[in-house]
Amino acid sequence: MRLSTVTDEVLTDRSPGAFPRIFETAVREGVTNFEIRMVEAKRFPICESQAWDRMKQYGKEYGITFSAVSPGLFKCGVCHDLMPLYQKYLLPMSMDLAETIGVKTLIVFGIVREQEETADEFKRVVEILRGAVETAAARGFTVQLENLPGTWADTSDSCLRLLKAVAHPAFGYIWDTGNLYEAEERHFKEGYEKLKPYIKNVHLKDGRFIDGRMYWQHLGQGLTDIKGQVEALKADGYQGTLTLEAKCEPQTDEDFTASIRYLKSVL
């Protein structure tokens, strides 16, 4: 398994001087792989060109590799005004920019649920996602579905249903264990057994419900059973990335170091 993190999960800094500090902090803990989400203060790919150049420059200096991009695709409903923009413009723009740094993996979300579930709406969700995957695959990309509460990929069962319905070899799954716990509030094991054939990437964060709201905490302090998750992946021979999402509430510069050291202790 390869340790990884996300561009905005290491430090609170979003300034033009952020990337040297971010990369130095990660490398010091043995992490040299990143997913691209925020590029300084703006989300990929709608970022400032100078910020993009700084990320590339310092990434090269610190020996950083980039494995995936997360432009926030499909964080809206099927009928939302943004959907055509995502499909026609943000999707190809994301791939265009990703290709300039050799990244061929695109992260998407499962489309926000706008109303009570209907067969027609689910069919439209599948059509949108399959269309995006086909477009991406034609350019040599793979697509990873990230589960998120409030979307059509919120619980383990809904993720499985969507993955089976899209049914494309270029479409895989990010097992985001914190987001699943927020949606289901149950132990990971049952959902993992259903989803593990599709897992291409793992996002790790820990937390617990307090007064009905999910609060993110350092790994090992919450109730999502990080140690058990790592043990299950090891037992099944998982060889992909373990991507740490370290932000707590409020985020501090100590979050990443505390959580990555816990993660390394259970590997």
mmCIF file of C-alpha atoms in Angstrom:
data_model
loop_
_atom_site.group_PDB
_atom_site.id
_atom_site.type_symbol
_atom_site.label_atom_id
_atom_site.label_comp_id
_atom_site.label_asym_id
_atom_site.label_seq_id
_atom_site.Cartn_x
_atom_site.Cartn_y
_atom_site.Cartn_z
ATOM 1 C CA MET A 1 0.000 0.000 0.000
ATOM 2 C CA ARG A 2 1.181 3.465 -0.867
ATOM 3 C CA LEU A 3 0.687 6.381 1.501
ATOM 4 C CA SER A 4 -0.916 9.402 -0.118
ATOM 5 C CA THR A 5 -2.669 12.624 0.800
ATOM 6 C CA VAL A 6 -4.513 15.570 -0.759
ATOM 7 C CA THR A 7 -3.167 19.031 -1.558
ATOM 8 C CA ASP A 8 -5.343 20.795 1.039
ATOM 9 C CA GLU A 9 -5.151 18.177 3.798
ATOM 10 C CA VAL A 10 -1.607 18.786 5.073
ATOM 11 C CA LEU A 11 -1.567 22.405 6.282
ATOM 12 C CA THR A 12 -4.006 25.276 6.666
ATOM 13 C CA ASP A 13 -1.900 27.528 4.420
ATOM 14 C CA ARG A 14 -3.475 28.459 1.048
ATOM 15 C CA SER A 15 -1.052 31.295 0.253
ATOM 16 C CA PRO A 16 1.378 31.542 -2.695
ATOM 17 C CA GLY A 17 4.047 30.186 -0.343
ATOM 18 C CA ALA A 18 2.060 27.124 0.676
ATOM 19 C CA PHE A 19 3.368 24.350 -1.542
ATOM 20 C CA PRO A 20 6.986 24.231 -0.321
ATOM 21 C CA ARG A 21 5.713 23.936 3.261
ATOM 22 C CA ILE A 22 3.030 21.388 2.321
ATOM 23 C CA PHE A 23 5.403 19.161 0.381
ATOM 24 C CA GLU A 24 8.195 19.431 2.949
ATOM 25 C CA THR A 25 5.818 18.431 5.753
ATOM 26 C CA ALA A 26 4.520 15.433 3.804
ATOM 27 C CA VAL A 27 7.918 14.245 2.620
ATOM 28 C CA ARG A 28 9.244 14.416 6.178
ATOM 29 C CA GLU A 29 6.593 11.826 7.082
ATOM 30 C CA GLY A 30 7.361 9.646 4.057
ATOM 31 C CA VAL A 31 4.450 10.776 1.875
ATOM 32 C CA THR A 32 5.339 11.744 -1.682
ATOM 33 C CA ASN A 33 2.058 11.049 -3.494
ATOM 34 C CA PHE A 34 -0.772 13.577 -3.725
ATOM 35 C CA GLU A 35 -4.247 13.896 -5.142
ATOM 36 C CA ILE A 36 -4.936 17.377 -6.491
ATOM 37 C CA ARG A 37 -8.010 19.102 -5.079
ATOM 38 C CA MET A 38 -7.139 22.652 -4.018
ATOM 39 C CA VAL A 39 -4.350 24.502 -5.816
ATOM 40 C CA GLU A 40 -3.519 27.061 -3.148
ATOM 41 C CA ALA A 41 -6.852 28.881 -2.614
ATOM 42 C CA LYS A 42 -8.839 27.578 -5.617
ATOM 43 C CA ARG A 43 -10.175 24.181 -6.569
ATOM 44 C CA PHE A 44 -8.720 22.354 -9.540
ATOM 45 C CA PRO A 45 -9.045 23.073 -12.452
ATOM 46 C CA ILE A 46 -10.365 26.629 -11.859
ATOM 47 C CA CYS A 47 -7.082 27.761 -10.347
ATOM 48 C CA GLU A 48 -4.669 30.573 -10.993
ATOM 49 C CA SER A 49 -2.055 29.765 -13.611
ATOM 50 C CA GLN A 50 0.787 30.951 -11.364
ATOM 51 C CA ALA A 51 -0.461 28.733 -8.535
ATOM 52 C CA TRP A 52 -0.537 25.768 -10.927
ATOM 53 C CA ASP A 53 3.019 26.528 -12.018
ATOM 54 C CA ARG A 54 4.163 26.761 -8.387
ATOM 55 C CA MET A 55 2.583 23.416 -7.594
ATOM 56 C CA LYS A 56 4.380 21.776 -10.495
ATOM 57 C CA GLN A 57 7.702 23.486 -9.737
ATOM 58 C CA TYR A 58 7.786 22.604 -6.050
ATOM 59 C CA GLY A 59 6.340 19.176 -6.694
ATOM 60 C CA LYS A 60 9.307 18.437 -8.912
ATOM 61 C CA GLU A 61 11.774 19.830 -6.370
ATOM 62 C CA TYR A 62 10.365 17.669 -3.577
ATOM 63 C CA GLY A 63 9.940 14.502 -5.651
ATOM 64 C CA ILE A 64 6.146 14.565 -5.528
ATOM 65 C CA THR A 65 3.967 12.421 -7.773
ATOM 66 C CA PHE A 66 0.327 13.207 -8.494
ATOM 67 C CA SER A 67 -2.026 10.268 -8.916
ATOM 68 C CA ALA A 68 -5.503 11.780 -9.352
ATOM 69 C CA VAL A 69 -7.420 15.033 -9.740
ATOM 70 C CA SER A 70 -10.634 15.937 -7.921
ATOM 71 C CA PRO A 71 -12.471 18.815 -9.593
ATOM 72 C CA GLY A 72 -15.699 18.319 -7.607
ATOM 73 C CA LEU A 73 -17.537 16.935 -10.612
ATOM 74 C CA PHE A 74 -21.250 16.270 -10.184
ATOM 75 C CA LYS A 75 -21.698 17.865 -6.772
ATOM 76 C CA CYS A 76 -25.125 18.992 -7.938
ATOM 77 C CA GLY A 77 -28.470 17.468 -8.862
ATOM 78 C CA VAL A 78 -29.380 16.058 -12.262
ATOM 79 C CA CYS A 79 -31.586 19.081 -13.032
ATOM 80 C CA HIS A 80 -29.285 21.732 -11.613
ATOM 81 C CA ASP A 81 -28.085 24.531 -13.880
ATOM 82 C CA LEU A 82 -24.491 23.468 -13.234
ATOM 83 C CA MET A 83 -24.906 19.967 -14.643
ATOM 84 C CA PRO A 84 -24.519 20.930 -18.338
ATOM 85 C CA LEU A 85 -21.473 23.015 -17.429
ATOM 86 C CA TYR A 86 -19.913 20.072 -15.616
ATOM 87 C CA GLN A 87 -20.553 17.764 -18.549
ATOM 88 C CA LYS A 88 -19.569 20.062 -21.409
ATOM 89 C CA TYR A 89 -16.811 22.166 -19.892
ATOM 90 C CA LEU A 90 -15.464 21.154 -16.475
ATOM 91 C CA LEU A 91 -15.034 17.495 -17.417
ATOM 92 C CA PRO A 92 -12.897 18.088 -20.543
ATOM 93 C CA MET A 93 -11.040 20.997 -18.928
ATOM 94 C CA SER A 94 -10.130 18.784 -15.976
ATOM 95 C CA MET A 95 -8.714 16.131 -18.267
ATOM 96 C CA ASP A 96 -6.871 18.691 -20.383
ATOM 97 C CA LEU A 97 -5.067 20.090 -17.365
ATOM 98 C CA ALA A 98 -4.475 16.693 -15.758
ATOM 99 C CA GLU A 99 -2.802 15.447 -18.925
ATOM 100 C CA THR A 100 -0.217 18.231 -18.746
ATOM 101 C CA ILE A 101 1.241 16.561 -15.632
ATOM 102 C CA GLY A 102 0.664 12.965 -16.684
ATOM 103 C CA VAL A 103 -2.325 12.279 -14.434
ATOM 104 C CA LYS A 104 -4.920 9.931 -15.924
ATOM 105 C CA THR A 105 -7.289 9.365 -12.991
ATOM 106 C CA LEU A 106 -10.354 11.528 -12.429
ATOM 107 C CA ILE A 107 -12.400 11.571 -9.210
ATOM 108 C CA VAL A 108 -16.164 12.180 -9.433
ATOM 109 C CA PHE A 109 -19.087 12.224 -7.031
ATOM 110 C CA GLY A 110 -22.377 10.382 -7.281
ATOM 111 C CA ILE A 111 -24.653 13.382 -8.081
ATOM 112 C CA VAL A 112 -26.676 15.091 -5.368
ATOM 113 C CA ARG A 113 -30.101 13.659 -4.565
ATOM 114 C CA GLU A 114 -32.641 16.376 -5.365
ATOM 115 C CA GLN A 115 -35.801 14.553 -4.298
ATOM 116 C CA GLU A 116 -37.211 11.211 -3.244
ATOM 117 C CA GLU A 117 -35.738 8.403 -5.284
ATOM 118 C CA THR A 118 -37.473 7.545 -8.542
ATOM 119 C CA ALA A 119 -36.536 5.056 -11.220
ATOM 120 C CA ASP A 120 -36.331 7.830 -13.807
ATOM 121 C CA GLU A 121 -33.957 9.936 -11.730
ATOM 122 C CA PHE A 122 -31.697 6.988 -10.978
ATOM 123 C CA LYS A 123 -31.640 6.125 -14.680
ATOM 124 C CA ARG A 124 -30.580 9.694 -15.461
ATOM 125 C CA VAL A 125 -27.839 9.548 -12.805
ATOM 126 C CA VAL A 126 -26.478 6.375 -14.384
ATOM 127 C CA GLU A 127 -26.611 7.918 -17.865
ATOM 128 C CA ILE A 128 -24.670 10.988 -16.747
ATOM 129 C CA LEU A 129 -21.984 8.992 -14.981
ATOM 130 C CA ARG A 130 -21.655 6.417 -17.743
ATOM 131 C CA GLY A 131 -21.357 9.202 -20.306
ATOM 132 C CA ALA A 132 -18.587 10.846 -18.288
ATOM 133 C CA VAL A 133 -16.752 7.541 -17.867
ATOM 134 C CA GLU A 134 -16.996 6.758 -21.573
ATOM 135 C CA THR A 135 -15.688 10.213 -22.456
ATOM 136 C CA ALA A 136 -12.819 9.825 -20.005
ATOM 137 C CA ALA A 137 -11.987 6.271 -21.052
ATOM 138 C CA ALA A 138 -11.754 7.357 -24.681
ATOM 139 C CA ARG A 139 -8.887 9.601 -23.605
ATOM 140 C CA GLY A 140 -7.176 6.915 -21.568
ATOM 141 C CA PHE A 141 -8.498 8.012 -18.175
ATOM 142 C CA THR A 142 -9.905 5.937 -15.381
ATOM 143 C CA VAL A 143 -12.665 7.365 -13.186
ATOM 144 C CA GLN A 144 -13.057 6.826 -9.440
ATOM 145 C CA LEU A 145 -16.379 7.279 -7.674
ATOM 146 C CA GLU A 146 -16.092 8.923 -4.242
ATOM 147 C CA ASN A 147 -18.952 8.292 -1.826
ATOM 148 C CA LEU A 148 -20.463 11.323 -0.095
ATOM 149 C CA PRO A 149 -23.533 11.793 2.119
ATOM 150 C CA GLY A 150 -26.434 13.382 0.279
ATOM 151 C CA THR A 151 -25.497 11.918 -3.109
ATOM 152 C CA TRP A 152 -26.586 8.841 -5.026
ATOM 153 C CA ALA A 153 -23.351 7.265 -3.745
ATOM 154 C CA ASP A 154 -23.849 7.778 -0.018
ATOM 155 C CA THR A 155 -24.210 4.357 1.655
ATOM 156 C CA SER A 156 -22.414 1.127 0.834
ATOM 157 C CA ASP A 157 -25.519 -0.285 -0.834
ATOM 158 C CA SER A 158 -26.106 2.793 -2.974
ATOM 159 C CA CYS A 159 -22.456 2.823 -4.076
ATOM 160 C CA LEU A 160 -22.662 -0.833 -5.046
ATOM 161 C CA ARG A 161 -25.879 -0.250 -6.953
ATOM 162 C CA LEU A 162 -24.358 2.644 -8.890
ATOM 163 C CA LEU A 163 -21.114 0.834 -9.685
ATOM 164 C CA LYS A 164 -23.062 -2.160 -10.999
ATOM 165 C CA ALA A 165 -25.417 0.023 -13.030
ATOM 166 C CA VAL A 166 -22.660 2.033 -14.742
ATOM 167 C CA ALA A 167 -20.738 -1.203 -15.304
ATOM 168 C CA HIS A 168 -17.706 0.142 -17.126
ATOM 169 C CA PRO A 169 -14.160 -1.262 -16.805
ATOM 170 C CA ALA A 170 -12.750 2.256 -16.408
ATOM 171 C CA PHE A 171 -15.090 2.999 -13.475
ATOM 172 C CA GLY A 172 -13.763 2.152 -10.016
ATOM 173 C CA TYR A 173 -14.438 3.102 -6.435
ATOM 174 C CA ILE A 174 -12.811 5.190 -3.711
ATOM 175 C CA TRP A 175 -13.579 3.565 -0.394
ATOM 176 C CA ASP A 176 -14.023 6.744 1.667
ATOM 177 C CA THR A 177 -14.503 5.213 5.072
ATOM 178 C CA GLY A 178 -15.210 8.418 6.962
ATOM 179 C CA ASN A 179 -17.905 9.504 4.534
ATOM 180 C CA LEU A 180 -19.488 6.048 4.715
ATOM 181 C CA TYR A 181 -19.562 6.176 8.498
ATOM 182 C CA GLU A 182 -21.206 9.605 8.327
ATOM 183 C CA ALA A 183 -23.886 8.230 5.985
ATOM 184 C CA GLU A 184 -24.459 4.852 7.682
ATOM 185 C CA GLU A 185 -23.095 5.142 11.234
ATOM 186 C CA ARG A 186 -22.185 1.470 11.234
ATOM 187 C CA HIS A 187 -19.026 -0.614 11.282
ATOM 188 C CA PHE A 188 -17.226 -0.779 7.951
ATOM 189 C CA LYS A 189 -16.995 -4.570 7.619
ATOM 190 C CA GLU A 190 -20.312 -5.395 5.955
ATOM 191 C CA GLY A 191 -20.000 -2.621 3.388
ATOM 192 C CA TYR A 192 -16.385 -3.453 2.709
ATOM 193 C CA GLU A 193 -17.189 -7.038 1.797
ATOM 194 C CA LYS A 194 -19.662 -5.798 -0.814
ATOM 195 C CA LEU A 195 -17.475 -3.099 -2.284
ATOM 196 C CA LYS A 196 -13.959 -4.505 -2.190
ATOM 197 C CA PRO A 197 -13.991 -5.868 -5.782
ATOM 198 C CA TYR A 198 -14.377 -2.272 -6.995
ATOM 199 C CA ILE A 199 -11.891 -0.501 -4.693
ATOM 200 C CA LYS A 200 -9.119 1.334 -6.522
ATOM 201 C CA ASN A 201 -8.265 3.934 -3.885
ATOM 202 C CA VAL A 202 -8.924 4.449 -0.167
ATOM 203 C CA HIS A 203 -9.635 7.729 1.626
ATOM 204 C CA LEU A 204 -9.080 7.609 5.365
ATOM 205 C CA LYS A 205 -10.467 9.977 7.949
ATOM 206 C CA ASP A 206 -11.770 9.376 11.433
ATOM 207 C CA GLY A 207 -14.505 10.903 13.527
ATOM 208 C CA ARG A 208 -17.670 10.447 15.546
ATOM 209 C CA PHE A 209 -21.152 11.886 15.917
ATOM 210 C CA ILE A 210 -21.558 14.487 18.657
ATOM 211 C CA ASP A 211 -25.053 15.886 19.215
ATOM 212 C CA GLY A 212 -26.161 14.466 15.883
ATOM 213 C CA ARG A 213 -23.320 15.947 13.837
ATOM 214 C CA MET A 214 -20.191 14.279 12.480
ATOM 215 C CA TYR A 215 -16.959 15.705 13.845
ATOM 216 C CA TRP A 216 -13.636 14.785 12.229
ATOM 217 C CA GLN A 217 -10.796 13.845 14.564
ATOM 218 C CA HIS A 218 -7.231 12.595 14.353
ATOM 219 C CA LEU A 219 -6.940 9.020 13.134
ATOM 220 C CA GLY A 220 -7.374 6.633 16.017
ATOM 221 C CA GLN A 221 -9.544 8.994 18.063
ATOM 222 C CA GLY A 222 -12.855 8.463 16.274
ATOM 223 C CA LEU A 223 -15.169 5.505 15.787
ATOM 224 C CA THR A 224 -14.550 4.500 12.175
ATOM 225 C CA ASP A 225 -12.023 1.799 13.180
ATOM 226 C CA ILE A 226 -9.029 2.851 11.097
ATOM 227 C CA LYS A 227 -6.916 0.005 12.463
ATOM 228 C CA GLY A 228 -9.544 -2.560 11.436
ATOM 229 C CA GLN A 229 -9.833 -1.034 7.982
ATOM 230 C CA VAL A 230 -6.091 -1.247 7.403
ATOM 231 C CA GLU A 231 -6.001 -4.824 8.665
ATOM 232 C CA ALA A 232 -8.845 -5.818 6.309
ATOM 233 C CA LEU A 233 -7.067 -4.254 3.333
ATOM 234 C CA LYS A 234 -3.785 -5.940 4.223
ATOM 235 C CA ALA A 235 -5.490 -9.307 4.620
ATOM 236 C CA ASP A 236 -6.959 -8.986 1.128
ATOM 237 C CA GLY A 237 -3.657 -7.941 -0.444
ATOM 238 C CA TYR A 238 -4.713 -4.417 -1.360
ATOM 239 C CA GLN A 239 -1.818 -2.667 -3.136
ATOM 240 C CA GLY A 240 -3.323 0.719 -3.956
ATOM 241 C CA THR A 241 -3.122 4.104 -2.303
ATOM 242 C CA LEU A 242 -4.088 4.950 1.267
ATOM 243 C CA THR A 243 -5.014 8.614 1.001
ATOM 244 C CA LEU A 244 -5.055 10.478 4.288
ATOM 245 C CA GLU A 245 -7.644 13.221 4.710
ATOM 246 C CA ALA A 246 -6.362 14.695 7.950
ATOM 247 C CA LYS A 247 -8.432 17.839 8.446
ATOM 248 C CA CYS A 248 -10.178 18.154 11.788
ATOM 249 C CA GLU A 249 -12.533 20.878 12.979
ATOM 250 C CA PRO A 250 -11.051 23.411 13.156
ATOM 251 C CA GLN A 251 -8.132 22.392 10.952
ATOM 252 C CA THR A 252 -4.679 22.917 12.444
ATOM 253 C CA ASP A 253 -1.161 22.372 11.172
ATOM 254 C CA GLU A 254 -0.763 19.464 13.601
ATOM 255 C CA ASP A 255 -3.589 17.367 12.136
ATOM 256 C CA PHE A 256 -1.593 15.769 9.337
ATOM 257 C CA THR A 257 1.404 14.808 11.428
ATOM 258 C CA ALA A 258 -0.696 13.318 14.223
ATOM 259 C CA SER A 259 -2.839 11.259 11.850
ATOM 260 C CA ILE A 260 -0.099 10.059 9.512
ATOM 261 C CA ARG A 261 1.958 8.842 12.448
ATOM 262 C CA TYR A 262 -1.013 6.875 13.759
ATOM 263 C CA LEU A 263 -1.600 5.435 10.291
ATOM 264 C CA LYS A 264 2.020 4.326 9.984
ATOM 265 C CA SER A 265 1.792 2.697 13.427
ATOM 266 C CA VAL A 266 -0.971 0.341 12.257
ATOM 267 C CA LEU A 267 0.421 -0.527 8.840
#
